Coordinates of C-alpha atoms and ligand atoms in Angstrom, one line a residue:
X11 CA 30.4 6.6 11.9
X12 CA 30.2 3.0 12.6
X13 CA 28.6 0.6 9.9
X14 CA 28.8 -3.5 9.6
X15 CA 31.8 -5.1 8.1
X16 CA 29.6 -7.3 6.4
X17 CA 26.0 -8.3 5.8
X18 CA 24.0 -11.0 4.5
X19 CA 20.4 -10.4 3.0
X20 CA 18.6 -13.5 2.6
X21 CA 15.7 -13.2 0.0
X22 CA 15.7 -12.3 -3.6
X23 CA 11.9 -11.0 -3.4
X24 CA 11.1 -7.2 -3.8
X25 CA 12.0 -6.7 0.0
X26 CA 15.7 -8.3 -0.8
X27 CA 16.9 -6.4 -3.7
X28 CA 15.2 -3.1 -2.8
X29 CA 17.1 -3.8 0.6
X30 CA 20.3 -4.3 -1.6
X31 CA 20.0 -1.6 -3.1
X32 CA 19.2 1.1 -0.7
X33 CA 22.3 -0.6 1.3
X34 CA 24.4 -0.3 -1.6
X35 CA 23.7 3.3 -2.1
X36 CA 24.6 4.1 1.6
X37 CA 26.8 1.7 2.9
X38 CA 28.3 0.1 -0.6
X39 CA 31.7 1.5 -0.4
X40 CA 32.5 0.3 3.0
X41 CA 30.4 -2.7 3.5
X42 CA 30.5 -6.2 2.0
X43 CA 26.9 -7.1 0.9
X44 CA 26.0 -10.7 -0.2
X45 CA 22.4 -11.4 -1.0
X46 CA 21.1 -15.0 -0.5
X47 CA 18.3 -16.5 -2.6
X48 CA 16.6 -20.2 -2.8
X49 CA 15.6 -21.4 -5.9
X50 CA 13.6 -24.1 -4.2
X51 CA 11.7 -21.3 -2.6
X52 CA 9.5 -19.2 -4.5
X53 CA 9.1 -15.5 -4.4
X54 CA 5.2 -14.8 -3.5
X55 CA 5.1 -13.4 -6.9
X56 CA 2.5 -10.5 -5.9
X57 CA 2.8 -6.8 -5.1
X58 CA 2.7 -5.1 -8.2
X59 CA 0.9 -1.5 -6.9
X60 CA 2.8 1.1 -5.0
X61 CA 2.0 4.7 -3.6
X62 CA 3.9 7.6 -4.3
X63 CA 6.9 7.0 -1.5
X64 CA 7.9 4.5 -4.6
X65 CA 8.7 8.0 -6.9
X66 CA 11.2 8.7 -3.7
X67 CA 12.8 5.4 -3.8
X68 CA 13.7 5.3 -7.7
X69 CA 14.7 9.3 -7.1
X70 CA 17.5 8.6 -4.2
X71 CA 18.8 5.8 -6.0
X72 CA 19.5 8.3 -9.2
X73 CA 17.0 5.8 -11.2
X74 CA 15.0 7.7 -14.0
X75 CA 11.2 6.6 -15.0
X76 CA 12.4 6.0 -18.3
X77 CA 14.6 3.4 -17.5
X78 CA 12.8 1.0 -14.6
X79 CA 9.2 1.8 -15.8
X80 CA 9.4 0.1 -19.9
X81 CA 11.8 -2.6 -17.7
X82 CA 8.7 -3.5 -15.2
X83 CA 5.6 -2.9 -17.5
X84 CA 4.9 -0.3 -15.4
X85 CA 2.2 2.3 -15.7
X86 CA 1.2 5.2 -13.8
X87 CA -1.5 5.2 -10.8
X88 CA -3.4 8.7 -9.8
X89 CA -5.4 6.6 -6.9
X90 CA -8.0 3.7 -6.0
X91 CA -11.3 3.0 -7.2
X92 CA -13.5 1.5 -4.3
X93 CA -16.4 0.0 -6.1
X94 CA -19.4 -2.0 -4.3
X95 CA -18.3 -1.5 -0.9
X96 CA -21.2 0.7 -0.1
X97 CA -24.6 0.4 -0.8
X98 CA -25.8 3.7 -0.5
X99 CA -26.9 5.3 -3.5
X100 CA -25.0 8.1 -4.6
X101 CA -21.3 6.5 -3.0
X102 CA -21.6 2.8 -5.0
X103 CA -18.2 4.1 -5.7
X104 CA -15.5 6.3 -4.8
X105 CA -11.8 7.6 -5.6
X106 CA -9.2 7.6 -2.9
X107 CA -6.6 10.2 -4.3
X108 CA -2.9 11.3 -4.7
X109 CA -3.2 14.5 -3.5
X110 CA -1.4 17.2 -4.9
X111 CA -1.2 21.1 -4.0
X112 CA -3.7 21.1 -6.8
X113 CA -6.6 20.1 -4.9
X114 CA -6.2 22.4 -2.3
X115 CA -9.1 24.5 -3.0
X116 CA -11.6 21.8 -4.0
X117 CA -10.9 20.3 -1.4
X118 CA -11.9 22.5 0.8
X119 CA -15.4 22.4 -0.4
X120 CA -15.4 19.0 -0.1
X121 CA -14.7 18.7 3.8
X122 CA -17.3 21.5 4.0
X123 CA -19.8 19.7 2.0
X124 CA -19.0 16.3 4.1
X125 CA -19.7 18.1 7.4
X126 CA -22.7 19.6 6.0
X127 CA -24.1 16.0 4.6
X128 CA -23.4 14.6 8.2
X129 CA -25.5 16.9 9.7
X130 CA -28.4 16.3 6.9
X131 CA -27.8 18.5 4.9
X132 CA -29.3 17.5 1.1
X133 CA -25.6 18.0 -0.9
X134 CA -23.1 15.3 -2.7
X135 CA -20.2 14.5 -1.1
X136 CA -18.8 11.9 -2.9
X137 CA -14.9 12.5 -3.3
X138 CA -15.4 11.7 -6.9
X139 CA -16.1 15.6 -7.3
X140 CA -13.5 17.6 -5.6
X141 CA -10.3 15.6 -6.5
X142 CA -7.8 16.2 -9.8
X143 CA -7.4 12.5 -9.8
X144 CA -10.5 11.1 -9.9
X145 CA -11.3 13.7 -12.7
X146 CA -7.7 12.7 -14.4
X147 CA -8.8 9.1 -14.5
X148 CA -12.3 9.8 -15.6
X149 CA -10.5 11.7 -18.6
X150 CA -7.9 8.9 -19.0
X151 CA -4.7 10.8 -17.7
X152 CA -1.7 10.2 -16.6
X153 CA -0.8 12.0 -12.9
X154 CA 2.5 13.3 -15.0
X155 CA 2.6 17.4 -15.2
X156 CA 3.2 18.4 -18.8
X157 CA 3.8 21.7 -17.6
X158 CA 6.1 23.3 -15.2
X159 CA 4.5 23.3 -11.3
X160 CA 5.6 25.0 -8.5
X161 CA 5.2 21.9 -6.5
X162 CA 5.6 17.9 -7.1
X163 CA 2.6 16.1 -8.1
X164 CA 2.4 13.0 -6.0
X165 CA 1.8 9.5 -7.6
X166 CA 2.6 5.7 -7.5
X167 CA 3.0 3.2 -10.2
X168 CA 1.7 -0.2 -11.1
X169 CA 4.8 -2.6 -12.4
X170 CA 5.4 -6.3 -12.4
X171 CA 6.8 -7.8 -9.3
X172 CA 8.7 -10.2 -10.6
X173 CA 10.3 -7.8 -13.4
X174 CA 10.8 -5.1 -10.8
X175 CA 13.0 -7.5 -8.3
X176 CA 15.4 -8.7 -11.9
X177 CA 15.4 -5.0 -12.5
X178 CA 17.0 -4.3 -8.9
X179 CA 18.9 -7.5 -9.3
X180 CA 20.8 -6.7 -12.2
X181 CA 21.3 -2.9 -10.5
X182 CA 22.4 -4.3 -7.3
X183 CA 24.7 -6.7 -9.3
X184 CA 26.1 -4.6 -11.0
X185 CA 27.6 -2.4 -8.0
X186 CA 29.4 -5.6 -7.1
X187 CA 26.6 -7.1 -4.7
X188 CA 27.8 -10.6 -4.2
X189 CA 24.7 -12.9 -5.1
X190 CA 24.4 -16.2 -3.9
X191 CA 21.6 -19.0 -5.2
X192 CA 21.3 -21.8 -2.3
X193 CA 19.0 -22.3 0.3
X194 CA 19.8 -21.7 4.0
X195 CA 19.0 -25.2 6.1
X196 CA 19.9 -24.4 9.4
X197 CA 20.9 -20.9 11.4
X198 CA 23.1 -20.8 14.3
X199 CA 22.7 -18.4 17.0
X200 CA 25.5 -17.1 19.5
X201 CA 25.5 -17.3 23.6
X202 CA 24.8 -13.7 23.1
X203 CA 21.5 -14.5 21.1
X204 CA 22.8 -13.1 17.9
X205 CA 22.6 -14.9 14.3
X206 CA 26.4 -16.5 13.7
X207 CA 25.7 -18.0 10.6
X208 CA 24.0 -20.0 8.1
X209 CA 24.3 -23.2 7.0
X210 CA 23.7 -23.3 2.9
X211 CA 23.6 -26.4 0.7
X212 CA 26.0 -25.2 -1.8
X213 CA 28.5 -23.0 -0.2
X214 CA 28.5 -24.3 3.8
X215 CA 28.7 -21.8 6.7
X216 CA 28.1 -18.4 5.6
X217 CA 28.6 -15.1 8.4
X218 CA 28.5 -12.0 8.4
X219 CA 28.6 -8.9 11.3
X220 CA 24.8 -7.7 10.1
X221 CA 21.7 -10.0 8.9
X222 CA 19.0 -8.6 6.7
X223 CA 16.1 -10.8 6.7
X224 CA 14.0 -10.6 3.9
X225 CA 12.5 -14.5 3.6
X226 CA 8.9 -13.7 3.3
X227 CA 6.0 -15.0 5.3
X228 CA 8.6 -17.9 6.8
X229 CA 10.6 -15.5 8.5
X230 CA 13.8 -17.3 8.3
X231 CA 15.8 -15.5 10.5
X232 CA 14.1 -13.4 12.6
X233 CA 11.4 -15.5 13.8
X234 CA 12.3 -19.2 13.0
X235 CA 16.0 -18.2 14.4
X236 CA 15.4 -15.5 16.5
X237 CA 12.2 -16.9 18.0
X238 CA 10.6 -13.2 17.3
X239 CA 6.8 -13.8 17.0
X240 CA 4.0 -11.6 15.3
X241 CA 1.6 -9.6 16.7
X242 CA -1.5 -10.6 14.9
X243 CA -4.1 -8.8 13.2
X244 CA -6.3 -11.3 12.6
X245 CA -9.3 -10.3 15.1
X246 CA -9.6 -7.0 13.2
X247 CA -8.7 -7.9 9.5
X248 CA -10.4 -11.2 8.3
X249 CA -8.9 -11.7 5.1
X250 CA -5.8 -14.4 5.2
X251 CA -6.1 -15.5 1.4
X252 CA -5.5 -14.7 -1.6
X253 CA -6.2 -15.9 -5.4
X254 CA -4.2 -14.3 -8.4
X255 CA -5.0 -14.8 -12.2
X256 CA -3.9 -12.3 -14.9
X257 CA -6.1 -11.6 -18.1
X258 CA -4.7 -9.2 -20.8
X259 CA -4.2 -6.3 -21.1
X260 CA -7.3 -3.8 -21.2
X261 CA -7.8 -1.6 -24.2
X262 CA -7.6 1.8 -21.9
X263 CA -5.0 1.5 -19.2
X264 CA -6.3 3.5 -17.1
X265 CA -4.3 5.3 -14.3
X266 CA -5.8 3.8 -11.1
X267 CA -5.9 0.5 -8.9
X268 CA -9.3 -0.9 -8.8
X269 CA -10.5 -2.5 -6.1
X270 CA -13.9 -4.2 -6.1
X271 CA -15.7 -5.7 -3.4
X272 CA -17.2 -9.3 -4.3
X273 CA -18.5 -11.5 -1.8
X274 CA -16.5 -12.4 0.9
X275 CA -13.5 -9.4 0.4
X276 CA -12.3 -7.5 -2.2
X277 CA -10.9 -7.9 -6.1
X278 CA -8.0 -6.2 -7.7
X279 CA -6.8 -5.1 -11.0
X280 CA -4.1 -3.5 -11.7
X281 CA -3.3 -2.6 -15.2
X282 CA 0.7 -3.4 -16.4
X283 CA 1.3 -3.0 -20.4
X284 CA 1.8 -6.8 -20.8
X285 CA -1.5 -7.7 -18.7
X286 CA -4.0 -6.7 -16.4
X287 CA -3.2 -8.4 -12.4
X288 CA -5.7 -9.5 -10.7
X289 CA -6.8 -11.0 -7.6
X290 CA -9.3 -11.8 -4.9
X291 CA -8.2 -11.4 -1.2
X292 CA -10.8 -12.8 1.0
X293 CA -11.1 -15.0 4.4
X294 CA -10.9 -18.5 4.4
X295 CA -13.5 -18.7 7.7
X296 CA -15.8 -17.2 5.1
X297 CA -15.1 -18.9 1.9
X298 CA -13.3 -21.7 0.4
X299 CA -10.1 -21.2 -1.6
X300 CA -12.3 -23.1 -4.7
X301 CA -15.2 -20.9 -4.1
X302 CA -13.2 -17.9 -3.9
X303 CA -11.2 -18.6 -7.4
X304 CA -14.9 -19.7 -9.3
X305 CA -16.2 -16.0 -7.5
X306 CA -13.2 -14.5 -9.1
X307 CA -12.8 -15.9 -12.5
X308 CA -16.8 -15.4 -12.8
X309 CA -15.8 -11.7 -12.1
X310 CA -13.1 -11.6 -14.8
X311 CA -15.2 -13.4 -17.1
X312 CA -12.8 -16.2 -17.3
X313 CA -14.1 -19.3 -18.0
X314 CA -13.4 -22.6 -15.8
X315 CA -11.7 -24.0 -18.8
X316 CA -10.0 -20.7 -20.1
X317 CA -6.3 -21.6 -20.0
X318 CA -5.5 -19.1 -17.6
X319 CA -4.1 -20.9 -14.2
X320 CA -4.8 -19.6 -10.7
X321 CA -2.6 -18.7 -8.4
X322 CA -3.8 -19.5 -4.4
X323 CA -1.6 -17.7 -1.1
X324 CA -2.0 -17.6 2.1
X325 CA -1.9 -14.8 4.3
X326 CA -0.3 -14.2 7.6
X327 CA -1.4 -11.0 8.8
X328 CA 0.4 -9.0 11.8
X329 CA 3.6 -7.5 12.6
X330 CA 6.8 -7.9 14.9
X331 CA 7.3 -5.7 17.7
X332 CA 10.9 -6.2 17.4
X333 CA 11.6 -5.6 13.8
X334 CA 15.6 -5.2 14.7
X335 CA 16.3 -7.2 17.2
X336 CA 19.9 -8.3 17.9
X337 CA 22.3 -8.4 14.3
X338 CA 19.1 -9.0 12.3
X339 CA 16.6 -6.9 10.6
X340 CA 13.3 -7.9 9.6
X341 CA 12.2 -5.7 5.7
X342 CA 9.3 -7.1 3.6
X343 CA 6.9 -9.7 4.5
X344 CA 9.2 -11.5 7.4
X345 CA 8.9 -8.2 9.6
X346 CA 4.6 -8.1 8.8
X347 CA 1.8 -7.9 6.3
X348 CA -1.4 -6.0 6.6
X349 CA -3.2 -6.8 3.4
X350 CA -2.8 -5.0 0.1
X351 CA -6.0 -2.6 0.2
X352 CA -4.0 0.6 -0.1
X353 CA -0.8 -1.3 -1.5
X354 CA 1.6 -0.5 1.4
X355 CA 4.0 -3.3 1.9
X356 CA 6.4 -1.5 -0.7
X357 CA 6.4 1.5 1.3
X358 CA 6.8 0.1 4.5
X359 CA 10.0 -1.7 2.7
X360 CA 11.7 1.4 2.0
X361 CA 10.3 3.4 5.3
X362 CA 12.2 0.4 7.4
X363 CA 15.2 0.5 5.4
X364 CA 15.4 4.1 5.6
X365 CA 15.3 4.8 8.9
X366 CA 17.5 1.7 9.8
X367 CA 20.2 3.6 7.4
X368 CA 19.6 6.7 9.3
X369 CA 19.7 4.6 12.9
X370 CA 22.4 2.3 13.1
X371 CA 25.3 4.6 12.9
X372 CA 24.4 6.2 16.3
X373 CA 23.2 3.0 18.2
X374 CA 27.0 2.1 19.5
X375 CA 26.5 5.6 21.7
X376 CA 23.2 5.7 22.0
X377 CA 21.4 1.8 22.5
X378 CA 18.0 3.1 23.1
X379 CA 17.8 4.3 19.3
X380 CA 17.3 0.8 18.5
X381 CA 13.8 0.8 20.7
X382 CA 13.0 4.0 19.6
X383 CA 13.6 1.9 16.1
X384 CA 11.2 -0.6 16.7
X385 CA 8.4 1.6 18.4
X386 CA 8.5 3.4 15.1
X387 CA 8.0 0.7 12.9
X388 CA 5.0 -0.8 15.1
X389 CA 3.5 2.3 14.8
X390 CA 3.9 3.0 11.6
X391 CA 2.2 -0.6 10.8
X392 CA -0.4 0.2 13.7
X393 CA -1.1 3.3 11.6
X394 CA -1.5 1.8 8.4
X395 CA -3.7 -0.8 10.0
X396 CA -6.2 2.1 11.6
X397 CA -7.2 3.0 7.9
X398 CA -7.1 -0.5 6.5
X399 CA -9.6 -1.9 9.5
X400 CA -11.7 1.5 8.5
X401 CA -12.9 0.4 5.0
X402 CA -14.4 -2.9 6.7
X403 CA -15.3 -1.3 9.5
X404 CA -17.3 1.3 7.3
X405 CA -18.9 -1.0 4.6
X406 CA -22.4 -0.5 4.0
X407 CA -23.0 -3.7 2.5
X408 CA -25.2 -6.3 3.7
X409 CA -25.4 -9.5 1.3
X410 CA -23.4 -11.5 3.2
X411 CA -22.5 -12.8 6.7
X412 CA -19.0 -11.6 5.9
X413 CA -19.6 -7.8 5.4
X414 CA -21.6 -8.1 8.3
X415 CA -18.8 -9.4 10.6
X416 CA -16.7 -6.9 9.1
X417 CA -19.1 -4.2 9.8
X418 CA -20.0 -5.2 13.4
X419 CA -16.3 -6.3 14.2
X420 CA -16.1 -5.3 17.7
X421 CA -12.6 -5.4 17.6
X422 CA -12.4 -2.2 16.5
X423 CA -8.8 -0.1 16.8
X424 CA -9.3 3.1 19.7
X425 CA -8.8 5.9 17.1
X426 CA -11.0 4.4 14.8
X427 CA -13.8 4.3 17.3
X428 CA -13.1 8.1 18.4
X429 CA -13.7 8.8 14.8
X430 CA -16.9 7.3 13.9
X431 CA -18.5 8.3 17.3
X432 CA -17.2 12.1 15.8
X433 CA -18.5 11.6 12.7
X434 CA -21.9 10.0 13.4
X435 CA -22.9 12.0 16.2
X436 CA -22.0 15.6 14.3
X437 CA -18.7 16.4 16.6
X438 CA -15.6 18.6 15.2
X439 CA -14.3 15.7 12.9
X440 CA -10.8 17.8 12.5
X441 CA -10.6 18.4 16.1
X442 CA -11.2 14.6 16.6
X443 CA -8.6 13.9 14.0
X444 CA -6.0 16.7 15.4
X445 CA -5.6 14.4 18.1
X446 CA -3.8 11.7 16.7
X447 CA -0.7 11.6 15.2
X448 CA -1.8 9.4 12.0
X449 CA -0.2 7.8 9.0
X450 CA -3.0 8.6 6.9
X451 CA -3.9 12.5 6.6
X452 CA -7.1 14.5 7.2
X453 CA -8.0 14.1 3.0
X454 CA -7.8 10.6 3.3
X455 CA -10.2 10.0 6.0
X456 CA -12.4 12.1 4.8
X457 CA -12.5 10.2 2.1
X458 CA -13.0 6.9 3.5
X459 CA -16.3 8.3 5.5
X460 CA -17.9 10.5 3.0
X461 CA -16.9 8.2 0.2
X462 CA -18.4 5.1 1.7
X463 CA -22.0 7.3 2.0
X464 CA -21.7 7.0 6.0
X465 CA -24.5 9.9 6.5
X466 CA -28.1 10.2 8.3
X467 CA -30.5 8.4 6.3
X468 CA -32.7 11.5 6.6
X469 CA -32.4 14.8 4.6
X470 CA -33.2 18.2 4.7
X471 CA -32.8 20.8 1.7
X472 CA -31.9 23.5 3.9
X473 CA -30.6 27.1 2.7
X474 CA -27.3 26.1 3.5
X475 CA -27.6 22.9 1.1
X476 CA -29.4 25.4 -1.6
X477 CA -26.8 27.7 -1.0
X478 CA -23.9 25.5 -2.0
X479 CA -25.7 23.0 -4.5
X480 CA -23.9 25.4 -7.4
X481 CA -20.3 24.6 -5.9
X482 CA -20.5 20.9 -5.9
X483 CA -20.5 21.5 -9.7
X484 CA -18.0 24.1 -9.8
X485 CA -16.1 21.9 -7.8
X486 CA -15.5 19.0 -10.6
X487 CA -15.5 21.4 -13.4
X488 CA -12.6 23.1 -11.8
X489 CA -10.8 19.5 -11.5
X490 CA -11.6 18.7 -14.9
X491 CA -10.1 22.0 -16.1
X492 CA -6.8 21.5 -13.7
X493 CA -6.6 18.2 -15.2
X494 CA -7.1 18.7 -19.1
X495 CA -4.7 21.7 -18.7
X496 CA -1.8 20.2 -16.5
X497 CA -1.9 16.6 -17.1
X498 CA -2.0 14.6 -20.6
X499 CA -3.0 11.2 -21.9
X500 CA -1.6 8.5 -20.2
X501 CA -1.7 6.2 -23.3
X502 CA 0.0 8.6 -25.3
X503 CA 2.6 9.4 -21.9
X504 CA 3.5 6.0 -21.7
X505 CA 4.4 5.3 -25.7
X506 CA 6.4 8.3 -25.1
X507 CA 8.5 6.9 -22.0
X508 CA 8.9 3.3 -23.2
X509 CA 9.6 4.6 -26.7
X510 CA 12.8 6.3 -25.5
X511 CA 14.0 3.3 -24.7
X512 CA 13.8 1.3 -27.9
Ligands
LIG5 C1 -2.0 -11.1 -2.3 C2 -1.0 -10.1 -2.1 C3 -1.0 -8.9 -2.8 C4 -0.1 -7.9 -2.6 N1 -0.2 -6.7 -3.2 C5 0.7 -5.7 -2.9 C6 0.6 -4.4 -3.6 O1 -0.2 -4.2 -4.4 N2 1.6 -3.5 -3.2 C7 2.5 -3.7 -2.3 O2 3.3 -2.8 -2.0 N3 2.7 -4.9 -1.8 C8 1.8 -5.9 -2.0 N4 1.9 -7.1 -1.5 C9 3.1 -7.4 -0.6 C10 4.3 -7.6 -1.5 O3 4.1 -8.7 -2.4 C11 5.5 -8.0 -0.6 O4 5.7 -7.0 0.4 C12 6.8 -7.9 -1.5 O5 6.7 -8.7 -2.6 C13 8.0 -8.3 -0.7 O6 8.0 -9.7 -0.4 P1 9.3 -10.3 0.2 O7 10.4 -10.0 -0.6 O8 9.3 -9.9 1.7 O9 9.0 -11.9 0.2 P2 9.1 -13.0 -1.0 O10 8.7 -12.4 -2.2 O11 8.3 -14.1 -0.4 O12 10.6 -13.4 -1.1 C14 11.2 -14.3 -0.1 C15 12.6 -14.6 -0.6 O13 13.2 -15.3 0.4 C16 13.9 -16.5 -0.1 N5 14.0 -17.5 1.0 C17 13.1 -17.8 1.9 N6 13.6 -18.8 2.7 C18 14.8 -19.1 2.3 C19 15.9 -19.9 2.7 N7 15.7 -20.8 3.7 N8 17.0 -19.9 2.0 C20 17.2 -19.1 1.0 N9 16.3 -18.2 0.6 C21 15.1 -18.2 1.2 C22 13.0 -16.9 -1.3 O14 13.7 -17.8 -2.2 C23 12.6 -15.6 -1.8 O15 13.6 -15.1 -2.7 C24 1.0 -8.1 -1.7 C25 1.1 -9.4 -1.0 C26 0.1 -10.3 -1.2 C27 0.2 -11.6 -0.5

C-alpha cells in the first residue's frame, strides 16, 4: 500500500487538527506529519455545531464523550429549531430532527398526514408532532439512551471551536505530530505543477511528498498556489456575512441549535456550558455589516453599550471542483463553504478526509480514483447545497425585499425545482424523490416542505382528514412517551459526564 513519506498540513483551525488527527490514526506509523500554523493569522473562530457524523469521528479515533465533551463545553444537540421563516399559521416554527429507528412509526403518519395536507386536506402536519426529538427538546432531554437499544440513536453536539481545535492539538501532539508556529510567505510549485515547498519566516524552506491544505477562506495552497478557483454559490445563496457575539449561558441548555430568521437572513444560538454562541448570517447586498450587528444585538437584548464585542466575517461561498489536485488536498474552508444553516462544514471535514484515506493508496494503479475523488466531493457539497437553497427557496415570509429575492430566486438548483413542482401540484413526492440520489433523506425533506407550511391556502375537512384528526395526537403522545422513557434530562446528563472528569 503506498502512502506519502511525508506531509505538511498548513492550518491549525478545526479543518487542520481534525486532518492531523484522522492522518495520524491511519497513516501515523509510517508517515511524517508536520502541521503548520500562523499566529499572525487568525482561526475564523466559528463552527461550534455539528451533526451526528461528529459521534463517528470521536468513535474511530477511540475518543470517549467524557473526555472531549467537559474539554470543549460541549453539550448535546437532538436537532434545529426553524423559527420565523414561515408565516403561515400553524408552521411559525418547526424541528428538523436526528432521526433515530425510534421514529419510524410516527413518522409514517407524518408523511401520510403531509400528502394529505397537500392535497387540502384540514390535518396538522407540522414535524413538531411526529418526531422523538422535537418532543425530547420540548421535555428538555438529552438524545443520550439511558436504556439499552437495539439500534444507535443518532445525534450531534454543540462545543467551542476554539477549545475543540487545542483539544485535537494537544491529541495530535501528543502522537508525535510535529507542530510548527510560522507563517508561510511564498509557495513554490514544480515544472510538473506540484507544490515543492514553502517558504516560512522562521524555519525557511519547508517540503514534503503530500500537502494538506487547511488555510481557511485564503486558500493558501490550493488556490493562491495551485491557481484552483471556486465554483460559486453565490446566485443561489445570498448570505456572504456573518456577525458573532456570545451572551451567557441560558438557564436551560436546551438540546437543539436555534436558528431564527431576522430580517435579512437567519440568527443562531447555540448553547455551550460556558456561554450561549450566537450569530447573524445575512447578505451584505441586503444589509450593512452595522445594521446587521444593531438587528442582532437588538435580538439578544444586548445593549449598544453592553460590553460584549462583536465579531464581523465575511463569507465566500462555493466549492472547488478539484478538491485534490496534484500533491495537495483542499479539507475545511480552503476546499468550500456553504453557509452554516444545517452546520455541515465539520462533516464535510471528516467525509473528505475519509474518503482521501480510503483513496490514495490505490491511485498509483488506478489514476482515475483521483477524479472519481473529486466528483464525489462536488457532489457531496452540490448535495448539501440542494437542501440549504430549499429553506430560502421555501420561506414564506414577506417583510422584506430580501425574503422575497430569496423566495423568487430563479436560480433555483434542477432537483429542487422537480420537487416543488411534485409537491405543489399533488404528484408522488417519494417517487419524485426516489429519483435522486440525495445527501439529505426522504425525512428531511419532508420536513423542510411541510414544516415551512408550504400547503393550498384552501381546506377541506374531508372524511379522510376526520378520520385521522385522532392520530396526529396519538402521534406526539407516542413521542413524548418514547422520550420520557428512553431518554433523560440533559441538565442532569451533562453534570454527570463533565463530573467524571473532575
Ligand atoms: C459564520 C460561520 C458559522 C459557522 N458555523 C458552523 C457550524 O455551526 N458548524 C460547522 O460544522 N461549521 C461551521 N462553520 C464552518 C467552520 O467554522 C469551519 O469549517 C471550520 O472552523 C474549519 O475552518 P478551517 O480550519 O478550514 O479554517 P480556519 O479556522 O480559518 O483556519 C485557518 C488556519 O490556517 C492558518 N493559515 C492561513 N494562512 C496561513 C499561512 N500563510 N501560513 C501559516 N498558516 C496559515 C491560520 O493561522 C489558521 O490556523 C461556520 C463558519 C462560519 C463562517
Amino acid at each position: 500500500m503506498q502512502i506519502p513519506g511525508s506531509i505538511i498540513i498548513l492550518g491549525g483551525g478545526t479543518a487542520g487538527w481534525m486532518a492531523a488527527n484522522s492522518l495520524l490514526h491511519a497513516w501515523g506509523d509510517r508517515c511524517q506529519i508536520t502541521l503548520i500554523e500562523s499566529d499572525a493569522i487568525p482561526t475564523v473562530g466559528v463552527g461550534e455545531g455539528s451533526t451526528p457524523y461528529l459521534k463517528h469521528y470521536f468513535k474511530q479515533l477511540g475518543i470517549c464523550e467524557a473526555e472531549w465533551m467537559p474539554a470543549c463545553d460541549a453539550t448535546y444537540k437532538a436537532g434545529i429549531s426553524f423559527e420565523g421563516w414561515s408565516e403561515v399559521p400553524g408552521y411559525e416554527r418547526y424541528f428538523h430532527p436526528f432521526f433515530s429507528q425510534l421514529d419510524l412509526k410516527p413518522a409514517e403518519a407524518f408523511f401520510y398526514h403531509a400528502n394529505l395536507r397537500r392535497r387540502g386536506h384540514d390535518i396538522s402536519a407540522n414535524p413538531d408532532d411526529y418526531f422523538v426529538a422535537a418532543s425530547m427538546v420540548r421535555l428538555g432531554l438529552a438524545p443520550v439512551s439511558t436504556k439499552p437499544l437495539p439500534f444507535e440513536v443518532d445525534y450531534g453536539y454543540h462545543f467551542d471551536a476554539g477549545k475543540l481545535a487545542s483539544f485535537l492539538a494537544a491529541k495530535a501532539k501528543a502522537q508525535g505530530l510535529r507542530h510548527l508556529i510560522d507563517t508561510v510567505a511564498e509557495v513554490t510549485v514544480d515544472k510538473q505543477g506540484n507544490l515543492a515547498s514553502l517558504l516560512t519566516s522562521r524555519h525557511g524552506a519547508l517540503s514534503a511528498d503530500f500537502f494538506i491544505d487547511c488555510s481557511g477562506f485564503s486558500g493558501r495552497l490550493i488556490q493562491q498556489a495551485l491557481g484552483q478557483t471556486l465554483h460559486s454559490y453565490q446566485e443561489q445563496l445570498f448570505n456572504n456575512a456573518a456577525v458573532a457575539m456570545p451572551t451567557s449561558t441560558p438557564e436551560q441548555i436546551n438540546s437543539q441549535t436555534r436558528s431564527i430568521a431576522l430580517s435579512n437572513g437567519w440568527m443562531w444560538q447555540i448553547p455551550l456550558t460556558s456561554r450561549q454562541g450566537n450569530g447573524y448570517v445575512y447578505s451584505r447586498d441586503f444589509i450593512s455589516a452595522d445594521q446587521a450587528e444593531t438587528e442582532l444585538r437588538q435580538a439578544l437584548g444586548v445593549d449598544d453599550n453592553a460590553n460584549i464585542e462583536a465579531r464581523h466575517l465575511t463569507m465566500k461561498i462555493g466549492r472547488l471542483t478539484q478538491h485534490w489536485y496534484c500533491n495537495c488536498l483542499a479539507v475545511g474552508l480552503s476546499q468550500g463553504f456553504i453557509e452554516p444553516l444545517e452546520a455541515t462544514a465539520l462533516m464535510l471535514i471528516q467525509f473528505t478526509l475519509e474518503r482521501f484515506i480510503q483513496a490514495y493508496p490505490q491511485v498509483q494503479n488506478n489514476p482515475s480514483i483521483q477524479q472519481s475523488y473529486n466528483q464525489q466531493m462536488c457532489d457531496t457539497f452540490d448535495g448539501v447545497r440542494d437542501y440549504i437553497v430549499a429553506h430560502y427557496q421555501l420561506n414564506t415570509r414577506s417583510d422584506s425585499d430580501y425574503w422575497l429575492a430569496c423566495r423568487d430566486n430563479p436560480s433555483r438548483p434542477q432537483i429542487l425545482t422537480h420537487l416543488l413542482e411534485a409537491w405543489e401540484q399533488g404528484a408522488d413526492f417519494d417517487r419524485a424523490l426516489n429519483h435522486y440520489e440525495m445527501v439529505y433523506q426522504k425525512p428531511s425533506w419532508y420536513c423542510i416542505f411541510a414544516g415551512m407550511g408550504r400547503f393550498p391556502k384552501r381546506l377541506n375537512l374531508t372524511p379522510e382528514a376526520l378520520q385521522q384528526q385522532p392520530l396526529v395526537s396519538q402521534a406526539k403522545h407516542w413521542c413524548e412517551r418514547a422520550a420520557q422513557e428512553y431518554f433523560t434530562k440533559h441538565s442532569g446528563q451533562l453534570r454527570q459526564l463533565y463530573g467524571k472528569l473532575s
